[in-house]
Short mmCIF file of C-alpha atoms and ligand atoms in Angstrom, two decimals:
data_model
loop_
_atom_site.label_atom_id
_atom_site.label_comp_id
_atom_site.label_asym_id
_atom_site.label_seq_id
_atom_site.Cartn_x
_atom_site.Cartn_y
_atom_site.Cartn_z
CA MET N 1 -161.38 15.35 11.75
CA GLU N 2 -164.65 16.51 12.99
CA ASN N 3 -164.15 14.46 16.06
CA LEU N 4 -160.62 15.94 16.59
CA ASP N 5 -162.18 19.46 16.41
CA LYS N 6 -164.59 18.44 19.13
CA LEU N 7 -161.89 16.84 21.24
CA THR N 8 -159.83 20.14 20.81
CA ARG N 9 -162.80 22.19 21.96
CA ALA N 10 -163.28 19.80 24.96
CA GLY N 11 -159.64 20.59 26.03
CA LEU N 12 -157.82 17.43 25.29
CA PHE N 13 -154.86 19.22 23.91
CA SER N 14 -154.84 22.14 26.38
CA ARG N 15 -156.04 20.98 29.73
CA ASN N 16 -154.01 19.48 32.74
CA VAL N 17 -156.01 17.04 34.80
CA PRO N 18 -155.50 14.45 37.57
CA ARG N 19 -154.74 10.80 36.77
CA TYR N 20 -157.20 9.81 39.35
CA THR N 21 -155.17 7.02 40.88
CA SER N 22 -156.93 8.14 44.07
CA TYR N 23 -159.92 10.33 44.94
CA PRO N 24 -159.55 12.78 46.67
CA THR N 25 -156.26 13.31 44.77
CA ALA N 26 -153.06 13.88 46.69
CA PRO N 27 -153.05 17.62 46.39
CA GLN N 28 -156.14 17.49 48.72
CA PHE N 29 -154.11 15.78 51.45
CA HIS N 30 -153.54 18.04 54.48
CA ASP N 31 -151.68 17.92 57.78
CA GLY N 32 -154.78 17.56 59.87
CA ILE N 33 -154.32 13.74 59.30
CA SER N 34 -151.63 12.34 61.67
CA SER N 35 -150.19 9.08 62.97
CA ASP N 36 -153.08 8.87 65.45
CA HIS N 37 -155.47 8.57 62.50
CA PHE N 38 -153.17 5.87 60.96
CA GLU N 39 -153.09 3.93 64.17
CA SER N 40 -156.80 4.05 64.85
CA TRP N 41 -157.56 3.07 61.23
CA VAL N 42 -155.20 0.14 61.36
CA LYS N 43 -156.82 -0.97 64.73
CA ALA N 44 -160.32 -0.67 63.20
CA LEU N 45 -159.54 -3.39 60.50
CA SER N 46 -162.01 -6.08 61.27
CA TYR N 47 -161.34 -9.79 61.80
CA GLY N 48 -160.99 -11.55 58.38
CA SER N 49 -159.82 -8.42 56.59
CA LYS N 50 -157.27 -8.79 53.83
CA VAL N 51 -154.61 -6.03 53.42
CA SER N 52 -152.18 -5.06 50.70
CA ILE N 53 -148.76 -3.94 51.79
CA TYR N 54 -146.80 -1.43 49.79
CA MET N 55 -143.14 -1.04 50.75
CA HIS N 56 -141.29 2.09 49.26
CA VAL N 57 -137.48 1.84 48.59
CA PRO N 58 -136.53 5.40 47.78
CA PHE N 59 -133.07 4.73 46.37
CA CYS N 60 -131.70 4.21 42.82
CA GLU N 61 -128.27 3.48 41.51
CA ARG N 62 -128.97 5.85 38.64
CA LEU N 63 -131.42 8.81 38.49
CA CYS N 64 -133.37 8.84 35.20
CA TRP N 65 -134.20 12.41 34.29
CA PHE N 66 -137.67 11.79 33.09
CA CYS N 67 -138.82 10.15 36.39
CA ALA N 68 -140.90 12.00 38.87
CA CYS N 69 -140.73 9.23 41.61
CA ARG N 70 -139.70 10.16 45.03
CA THR N 71 -136.26 8.67 45.13
CA GLN N 72 -132.56 9.55 45.59
CA GLY N 73 -129.45 8.38 43.89
CA VAL N 74 -126.79 6.57 45.96
CA LYS N 75 -123.36 5.40 45.43
CA SER N 76 -122.99 3.17 48.30
CA LEU N 77 -125.29 0.88 50.15
CA SER N 78 -124.86 2.55 53.54
CA PRO N 79 -127.91 4.85 53.31
CA VAL N 80 -129.97 1.90 52.00
CA GLU N 81 -128.98 -0.18 55.00
CA GLY N 82 -129.69 2.63 57.44
CA TYR N 83 -133.17 2.94 55.80
CA LEU N 84 -133.85 -0.73 56.15
CA GLU N 85 -133.08 -0.65 59.78
CA VAL N 86 -135.69 2.13 60.13
CA LEU N 87 -138.20 0.14 58.06
CA LYS N 88 -137.78 -2.84 60.29
CA VAL N 89 -138.70 -0.62 63.25
CA GLU N 90 -141.82 0.64 61.47
CA ILE N 91 -142.72 -2.98 60.47
CA ALA N 92 -142.41 -4.17 64.08
CA LYS N 93 -144.63 -1.30 65.34
CA LEU N 94 -147.24 -2.05 62.71
CA ALA N 95 -147.07 -5.81 63.60
CA ALA N 96 -147.82 -4.86 67.15
CA THR N 97 -150.86 -2.74 66.00
CA ILE N 98 -152.52 -4.89 63.35
CA PRO N 99 -155.49 -6.64 64.88
CA GLU N 100 -155.78 -10.43 65.09
CA GLY N 101 -157.45 -12.13 62.13
CA VAL N 102 -156.09 -9.74 59.36
CA THR N 103 -154.24 -11.41 56.58
CA ILE N 104 -151.81 -10.17 53.75
CA ALA N 105 -153.18 -10.93 50.33
CA ARG N 106 -150.91 -8.63 48.31
CA MET N 107 -147.56 -7.20 48.61
CA HIS N 108 -145.89 -4.74 46.30
CA TRP N 109 -142.29 -3.41 46.52
CA GLY N 110 -141.85 -0.11 44.53
CA GLY N 111 -139.57 2.90 44.53
CA GLY N 112 -137.15 4.03 43.54
CA SER N 113 -135.57 0.63 42.93
CA PRO N 114 -136.37 -2.18 45.24
CA THR N 115 -133.92 -4.21 43.40
CA ILE N 116 -131.07 -2.07 44.94
CA LEU N 117 -131.50 -4.32 48.00
CA GLN N 118 -128.86 -7.18 48.22
CA PRO N 119 -130.00 -10.82 48.57
CA GLU N 120 -129.31 -10.66 52.40
CA HIS N 121 -131.46 -7.48 52.66
CA ILE N 122 -134.35 -9.13 50.82
CA ASP N 123 -134.20 -12.19 53.06
CA SER N 124 -134.08 -10.19 56.13
CA ILE N 125 -136.80 -7.71 55.36
CA MET N 126 -139.11 -10.52 54.23
CA GLN N 127 -138.53 -12.35 57.50
CA ASP N 128 -139.94 -9.26 59.27
CA LEU N 129 -142.69 -8.63 56.79
CA ARG N 130 -143.86 -12.28 57.39
CA LYS N 131 -144.26 -11.40 61.08
CA LEU N 132 -146.68 -8.57 60.27
CA ALA N 133 -149.69 -10.82 59.65
CA PRO N 134 -150.30 -14.30 58.22
CA ILE N 135 -149.92 -14.40 54.38
CA ASP N 136 -152.69 -15.81 52.27
CA ASP N 137 -151.78 -18.98 50.31
CA ASP N 138 -152.66 -17.36 46.96
CA TRP N 139 -150.99 -14.01 47.73
CA GLU N 140 -149.52 -11.90 45.08
CA PHE N 141 -146.03 -10.50 45.56
CA SER N 142 -144.88 -8.02 42.93
CA VAL N 143 -141.67 -6.21 42.66
CA GLU N 144 -140.54 -3.26 40.47
CA ILE N 145 -137.35 -4.56 38.80
CA ASP N 146 -134.65 -2.01 37.73
CA PRO N 147 -132.67 -3.58 35.04
CA ALA N 148 -129.57 -1.49 36.09
CA ALA N 149 -129.73 -2.80 39.63
CA VAL N 150 -130.53 -6.54 39.42
CA ASN N 151 -128.62 -9.76 38.99
CA GLU N 152 -129.20 -13.52 39.25
CA GLU N 153 -128.56 -13.64 43.01
CA LYS N 154 -131.17 -10.74 43.69
CA LEU N 155 -133.71 -12.48 41.46
CA ASP N 156 -133.05 -15.74 43.21
CA ALA N 157 -133.63 -14.09 46.62
CA LEU N 158 -136.79 -12.49 45.45
CA ALA N 159 -138.07 -15.72 43.95
CA ARG N 160 -137.34 -17.74 47.13
CA ASN N 161 -139.17 -15.11 49.07
CA GLY N 162 -142.37 -15.60 47.04
CA MET N 163 -142.19 -12.95 44.24
CA ASN N 164 -144.65 -14.05 41.70
CA ARG N 165 -145.16 -10.84 39.74
CA ALA N 166 -142.67 -8.35 38.34
CA SER N 167 -142.77 -5.07 36.59
CA ILE N 168 -140.02 -3.59 34.41
CA GLY N 169 -139.84 -0.18 32.97
CA VAL N 170 -138.83 -0.16 29.24
CA GLN N 171 -139.97 3.41 28.46
CA ASP N 172 -138.33 3.40 25.01
CA PHE N 173 -135.73 1.24 23.41
CA ASP N 174 -134.51 3.87 21.05
CA GLU N 175 -130.96 5.06 21.81
CA ARG N 176 -131.51 8.76 21.23
CA VAL N 177 -134.62 8.76 23.30
CA GLN N 178 -132.75 6.89 26.05
CA LYS N 179 -129.92 9.31 26.11
CA ALA N 180 -132.19 12.28 26.32
CA ILE N 181 -133.97 10.84 29.35
CA GLY N 182 -130.72 9.66 30.96
CA ARG N 183 -131.79 6.01 31.09
CA GLU N 184 -129.87 3.61 28.83
CA GLN N 185 -131.23 0.02 28.80
CA SER N 186 -130.90 -2.27 25.84
CA TYR N 187 -133.45 -4.66 24.51
CA GLU N 188 -131.08 -7.48 25.14
CA THR N 189 -130.73 -6.66 28.94
CA THR N 190 -134.57 -6.40 29.25
CA LYS N 191 -134.91 -9.79 27.50
CA TRP N 192 -132.44 -11.32 29.79
CA ILE N 193 -134.40 -10.20 32.82
CA VAL N 194 -137.72 -11.29 31.40
CA ASP N 195 -136.17 -14.80 30.64
CA ALA N 196 -134.59 -14.98 34.06
CA LEU N 197 -137.84 -14.04 35.79
CA ARG N 198 -139.68 -16.75 33.82
CA GLU N 199 -137.04 -19.36 34.64
CA ARG N 200 -137.73 -18.65 38.33
CA GLY N 201 -141.30 -19.14 37.93
CA VAL N 202 -142.46 -15.59 37.83
CA ASN N 203 -145.34 -15.96 35.26
CA SER N 204 -146.91 -12.48 35.45
CA ILE N 205 -144.57 -9.84 33.95
CA ASN N 206 -145.61 -6.22 33.25
CA LEU N 207 -143.69 -3.94 30.94
CA ASP N 208 -144.07 -0.12 31.02
CA ILE N 209 -143.88 1.98 27.72
CA VAL N 210 -143.91 5.80 27.86
CA TYR N 211 -144.98 8.02 25.03
CA GLY N 212 -144.27 11.67 24.71
CA LEU N 213 -140.55 11.34 25.49
CA PRO N 214 -138.03 13.65 23.83
CA PHE N 215 -136.96 12.80 20.29
CA GLN N 216 -139.68 10.00 20.21
CA THR N 217 -141.17 9.62 16.70
CA ARG N 218 -143.89 7.33 15.48
CA ASP N 219 -141.23 5.12 13.88
CA SER N 220 -139.11 4.91 17.03
CA LEU N 221 -142.07 4.16 19.25
CA GLY N 222 -143.50 1.74 16.79
CA LYS N 223 -140.27 -0.20 17.01
CA THR N 224 -140.24 -0.15 20.73
CA VAL N 225 -143.82 -1.45 20.86
CA GLU N 226 -142.97 -4.31 18.45
CA GLN N 227 -139.87 -5.11 20.64
CA VAL N 228 -142.03 -5.12 23.78
CA ILE N 229 -144.61 -7.38 22.18
CA SER N 230 -141.97 -9.79 21.07
CA LEU N 231 -141.05 -10.28 24.85
CA ALA N 232 -144.82 -11.38 25.30
CA PRO N 233 -145.41 -9.63 28.62
CA ASP N 234 -148.58 -10.51 30.41
CA ARG N 235 -149.44 -6.92 30.92
CA ILE N 236 -148.35 -3.67 29.39
CA ALA N 237 -148.83 -0.14 30.67
CA LEU N 238 -148.70 2.81 28.14
CA PHE N 239 -148.10 6.01 30.28
CA GLY N 240 -147.78 9.47 28.90
CA TYR N 241 -144.65 11.31 29.89
CA ALA N 242 -145.60 13.88 32.46
CA HIS N 243 -143.33 16.88 32.28
CA VAL N 244 -143.59 18.43 35.63
CA PRO N 245 -140.14 19.96 36.29
CA TRP N 246 -141.72 22.26 38.99
CA MET N 247 -142.13 19.00 41.00
CA ALA N 248 -139.35 16.84 39.74
CA LYS N 249 -136.24 19.06 39.40
CA ARG N 250 -134.22 16.44 37.48
CA GLN N 251 -136.70 16.79 34.58
CA LYS N 252 -134.98 20.12 33.91
CA MET N 253 -132.35 17.91 32.17
CA ILE N 254 -135.04 17.01 29.53
CA PRO N 255 -134.72 18.94 26.29
CA GLU N 256 -138.07 20.60 26.26
CA ASP N 257 -137.86 21.56 22.59
CA ALA N 258 -137.53 17.87 21.70
CA LEU N 259 -140.88 17.02 23.40
CA ALA N 260 -143.79 16.15 21.23
CA ALA N 261 -146.63 18.73 21.02
CA PRO N 262 -149.99 17.56 22.43
CA MET N 263 -151.34 16.68 18.97
CA GLU N 264 -148.32 14.43 18.26
CA ARG N 265 -148.64 12.89 21.83
CA PHE N 266 -152.19 11.99 20.69
CA ASN N 267 -150.88 10.34 17.43
CA LEU N 268 -148.17 8.39 19.39
CA PHE N 269 -150.61 7.15 21.91
CA ASN N 270 -153.18 6.04 19.21
CA GLN N 271 -150.54 4.31 17.21
CA ALA N 272 -149.22 2.43 20.17
CA TYR N 273 -152.78 1.63 21.40
CA ASP N 274 -153.75 0.15 18.00
CA ALA N 275 -150.48 -1.95 17.70
CA LEU N 276 -151.10 -3.44 21.15
CA GLU N 277 -154.70 -4.21 20.45
CA ASN N 278 -153.72 -5.72 16.91
CA ALA N 279 -151.37 -7.91 18.70
CA GLY N 280 -154.12 -9.49 20.81
CA TYR N 281 -153.78 -7.52 24.04
CA VAL N 282 -157.07 -6.57 25.80
CA PRO N 283 -157.13 -2.74 26.51
CA LEU N 284 -158.00 -2.04 30.21
CA GLY N 285 -159.09 1.40 31.32
CA ILE N 286 -157.34 4.39 29.80
CA ASP N 287 -153.76 3.08 29.52
CA HIS N 288 -153.20 -0.66 30.38
CA PHE N 289 -153.29 -3.84 28.32
CA ALA N 290 -153.28 -7.50 29.22
CA LYS N 291 -153.26 -10.93 27.55
CA PRO N 292 -156.79 -12.25 27.24
CA GLY N 293 -156.18 -15.00 29.91
CA ASP N 294 -154.53 -12.61 32.39
CA SER N 295 -156.38 -11.97 35.66
CA LEU N 296 -156.73 -8.25 34.95
CA ALA N 297 -158.39 -9.01 31.52
CA ILE N 298 -160.68 -11.40 33.38
CA ALA N 299 -161.39 -8.92 36.02
CA LYS N 300 -162.38 -6.33 33.30
CA ALA N 301 -164.70 -8.76 31.61
CA GLU N 302 -166.37 -9.57 34.96
CA GLY N 303 -166.61 -5.87 35.92
CA ARG N 304 -164.10 -6.28 38.80
CA LEU N 305 -161.38 -3.95 37.43
CA ARG N 306 -160.23 -1.30 40.09
CA ARG N 307 -157.98 1.56 40.12
CA ASN N 308 -155.22 2.36 42.70
CA PHE N 309 -151.82 4.05 42.93
CA GLN N 310 -150.20 1.38 40.68
CA GLY N 311 -152.77 1.98 38.00
CA TYR N 312 -155.25 -0.74 37.24
CA THR N 313 -155.65 -3.77 39.58
CA ASP N 314 -158.11 -6.54 40.59
CA ASP N 315 -157.16 -6.00 44.26
CA VAL N 316 -160.12 -5.88 46.43
CA CYS N 317 -158.36 -5.78 49.83
CA THR N 318 -159.95 -3.74 52.64
CA ALA N 319 -156.85 -1.56 53.10
CA LEU N 320 -153.52 -0.71 51.46
CA ILE N 321 -150.88 -0.06 54.04
CA GLY N 322 -147.84 1.85 52.96
CA LEU N 323 -144.44 1.28 54.57
CA GLY N 324 -141.45 3.69 54.12
CA ALA N 325 -140.82 7.29 53.31
CA SER N 326 -143.62 9.13 51.33
CA SER N 327 -145.76 5.89 50.93
CA ILE N 328 -149.47 6.32 50.98
CA SER N 329 -151.99 4.10 52.84
CA ARG N 330 -155.67 3.71 51.92
CA PHE N 331 -158.24 2.71 54.45
CA PRO N 332 -161.99 2.68 54.19
CA GLN N 333 -161.88 5.90 56.46
CA GLY N 334 -159.38 7.80 54.21
CA TYR N 335 -155.77 8.15 52.97
CA VAL N 336 -152.55 8.71 55.00
CA GLN N 337 -149.17 9.55 53.61
CA ASN N 338 -145.82 9.09 55.50
CA ARG N 339 -143.25 11.85 55.68
CA ALA N 340 -141.69 12.42 52.28
CA THR N 341 -137.94 12.66 53.01
CA THR N 342 -136.07 9.84 54.45
CA ASN N 343 -134.70 12.10 57.10
CA ALA N 344 -138.12 13.20 58.38
CA TYR N 345 -139.43 9.57 58.15
CA THR N 346 -136.40 8.30 60.07
CA ALA N 347 -136.81 10.87 62.81
CA GLU N 348 -140.51 9.97 63.35
CA ILE N 349 -139.99 6.28 63.40
CA ASN N 350 -137.03 6.52 65.67
CA ALA N 351 -139.01 8.75 68.10
CA GLY N 352 -141.24 5.70 68.42
CA LYS N 353 -144.15 6.97 66.32
CA PHE N 354 -145.74 6.08 63.05
CA ALA N 355 -144.50 8.43 60.33
CA ALA N 356 -147.72 9.96 58.92
CA ALA N 357 -147.58 13.50 57.87
CA ARG N 358 -150.72 14.16 55.87
CA GLY N 359 -153.83 12.58 54.33
CA ILE N 360 -157.53 13.07 54.19
CA ALA N 361 -160.45 11.49 55.91
CA MET N 362 -163.19 10.61 53.50
CA THR N 363 -166.67 11.91 53.83
CA LEU N 364 -169.55 9.93 52.39
CA ASP N 365 -169.65 12.29 49.46
CA ASP N 366 -165.90 11.55 48.84
CA GLN N 367 -166.70 7.90 48.90
CA ILE N 368 -169.40 8.09 46.44
CA ARG N 369 -167.38 10.29 44.13
CA SER N 370 -164.43 8.07 44.47
CA ARG N 371 -166.39 4.97 43.46
CA ALA N 372 -168.08 7.00 40.55
CA ILE N 373 -164.68 8.18 39.23
CA GLU N 374 -163.27 4.70 39.70
CA THR N 375 -166.05 3.02 37.54
CA LEU N 376 -165.60 5.87 34.93
CA MET N 377 -161.89 5.21 34.77
CA CYS N 378 -162.23 1.37 34.59
CA ASP N 379 -165.58 0.73 32.74
CA PHE N 380 -166.34 4.15 31.22
CA ILE N 381 -169.59 4.19 32.98
CA VAL N 382 -171.22 5.88 36.14
CA ASP N 383 -174.20 3.77 37.06
CA LEU N 384 -176.21 5.85 39.60
CA PRO N 385 -178.75 2.93 40.48
CA ALA N 386 -175.68 0.75 41.26
CA LEU N 387 -174.10 3.45 43.44
CA LYS N 388 -177.48 3.78 45.13
CA VAL N 389 -177.37 0.06 45.96
CA GLU N 390 -173.91 0.66 47.60
CA PHE N 391 -174.43 4.07 49.21
CA GLY N 392 -178.14 4.56 49.38
CA ASP N 393 -179.93 7.74 48.51
CA PHE N 394 -176.85 9.71 49.42
CA ALA N 395 -175.59 8.83 45.83
CA GLU N 396 -178.28 11.14 44.54
CA GLY N 397 -175.89 13.96 45.56
CA ILE N 398 -173.85 13.53 42.31
CA ARG N 399 -176.85 13.60 40.01
CA PRO N 400 -176.60 17.32 39.32
CA ASP N 401 -172.83 16.76 38.35
CA LEU N 402 -173.83 13.69 36.05
CA GLU N 403 -176.48 15.90 34.39
CA LYS N 404 -173.94 18.79 33.94
CA ILE N 405 -171.42 16.38 32.39
CA ALA N 406 -174.16 15.16 29.98
CA ALA N 407 -175.02 18.64 28.94
CA GLU N 408 -171.33 19.64 28.58
CA PHE N 409 -170.30 16.61 26.49
CA PRO N 410 -173.18 15.67 24.29
CA ASP N 411 -171.02 14.20 21.59
CA PHE N 412 -169.05 12.04 23.95
CA VAL N 413 -171.40 10.68 26.52
CA THR N 414 -174.98 9.38 26.90
CA TRP N 415 -177.16 9.85 29.99
CA GLU N 416 -179.87 7.19 29.87
CA ASP N 417 -181.69 5.48 32.72
CA ASP N 418 -179.53 7.39 35.28
CA ARG N 419 -176.40 5.83 33.71
CA LEU N 420 -173.59 8.11 32.25
CA THR N 421 -171.77 6.14 29.58
CA LEU N 422 -168.61 7.44 27.95
CA LEU N 423 -168.82 6.70 24.13
CA PRO N 424 -165.88 5.42 22.31
CA GLU N 425 -165.44 8.93 20.66
CA GLY N 426 -164.99 10.25 24.18
CA PHE N 427 -162.32 7.60 25.32
CA HIS N 428 -159.58 10.23 25.36
CA LEU N 429 -161.64 12.63 27.55
CA THR N 430 -162.08 10.15 30.42
CA ARG N 431 -159.91 12.13 32.85
CA ILE N 432 -161.45 15.41 31.72
CA VAL N 433 -164.97 14.06 32.16
CA ALA N 434 -163.91 12.76 35.65
CA THR N 435 -163.02 16.27 36.68
CA GLY N 436 -166.83 16.95 36.51
CA LEU N 437 -167.41 14.50 39.45
CA ASP N 438 -164.32 15.95 41.34
CA ALA N 439 -165.66 18.30 43.99
CA TYR N 440 -162.21 19.58 44.72
CA HIS N 441 -160.94 20.11 41.14
CA THR N 442 -159.66 23.60 40.27
CA THR N 443 -157.81 24.40 37.09
CA ALA N 444 -155.27 26.24 39.39
CA ALA N 445 -153.91 22.91 40.55
CA LYS N 446 -150.83 21.73 38.51
CA HIS N 447 -151.58 18.26 36.89
CA SER N 448 -150.23 16.37 33.91
CA GLN N 449 -151.57 16.91 30.37
CA ALA N 450 -154.94 15.40 29.50
CA ILE N 451 -153.21 13.38 26.65
S1 SF4 K 1 -137.13 5.29 36.46
FE1 SF4 K 1 -136.79 3.86 38.20
S2 SF4 K 1 -134.49 3.72 38.21
FE2 SF4 K 1 -135.01 5.56 37.18
S3 SF4 K 1 -134.95 7.17 38.67
FE3 SF4 K 1 -137.00 6.45 38.47
S4 SF4 K 1 -137.21 4.93 40.03
FE4 SF4 K 1 -135.04 5.25 39.73
#
């Protein structure tokens, strides 16, 4: 109870803070970053560099009301096919720009629903993607699977094109919760897909659970967690529902009076966290779990866990190149985001350009803070001597912020030997503590709840 009072005073139940899947965070992107930056940063990739490719498919057969992804509902395939033609032009232009000696180590298809693509679309776009750059033998190809938009033939097509990882959104199996978020998906359907993926050799399966959804109770979420565990996924993500109707208009369909208060979100999270840990899953960072033998759990044990737009990863590629509307690329020099709407994206690509609209070039200070926030989010530590090995004495620039954090959160962190360590009691405050290292953070920016 005493710790709860301290967490309350630290703002856990009242503050809105970034998720820090990038630093600087997306609200800092500006239109001073253009396609010229994107092109020059691609050309600067050195011989031997490995890249990750992210392809965004911004279409869904259904629009779930809780979802804040950039996507649009479609009733026919014609807009999807039109978009694929534009993607192919973007891929060809990128293929002509990527330097010799760069290879693809990772590919991720997200959205929206990439599984809205038909088997012939999947074969055709992969044929083009394979021309981008040589693909590493041990590459990882992951796809977000929408249970409402998948069948045996699509899974066959993805498997024959190399998919070896898959992610499925469960959110909650409770019928009342599902109706309230506009997403009905039975346990049986999910199990069928998990089994069908495993039959096709996809041995790494991630399931997403969301807490804080309308009408969710500890009982209903507890049952969902049990059902998810029974499917034995290799990885599980436990995300908090982010109610941001000012950004995602369809969330206006969510009955706000049925949403859990911050204290109940805290209870829901803790209960699910304990159940997953008791079932043998290794907690990773603030909201992911993996079986002990999974590559992410091994990366955590070896201090190689990283954070990116998909959450936690062991991806160490030099760059992440985003394809499609609204996708974000990350280069050592900074971030670039493509035009957000499919129309604006299409216009740029059809005009023979890349489609960058905004982004940010990273200063050395940004790079140091980015790495410090990442180690805090992954390992709950900011190790100033290690940062100095990586960045030299410039890393000293964040010392005043580390000391300030130590003074502000004496019950939750230790500051010894120039290392800031988050104590287990401070686990829930990870994102709040990270704001102390964020040179751009202001409370005016609209972010999601800290819990
Ligand atoms: S949850 Fe998935 S299927 Fe539903 S709207 Fe969002 S991206 Fe589309």
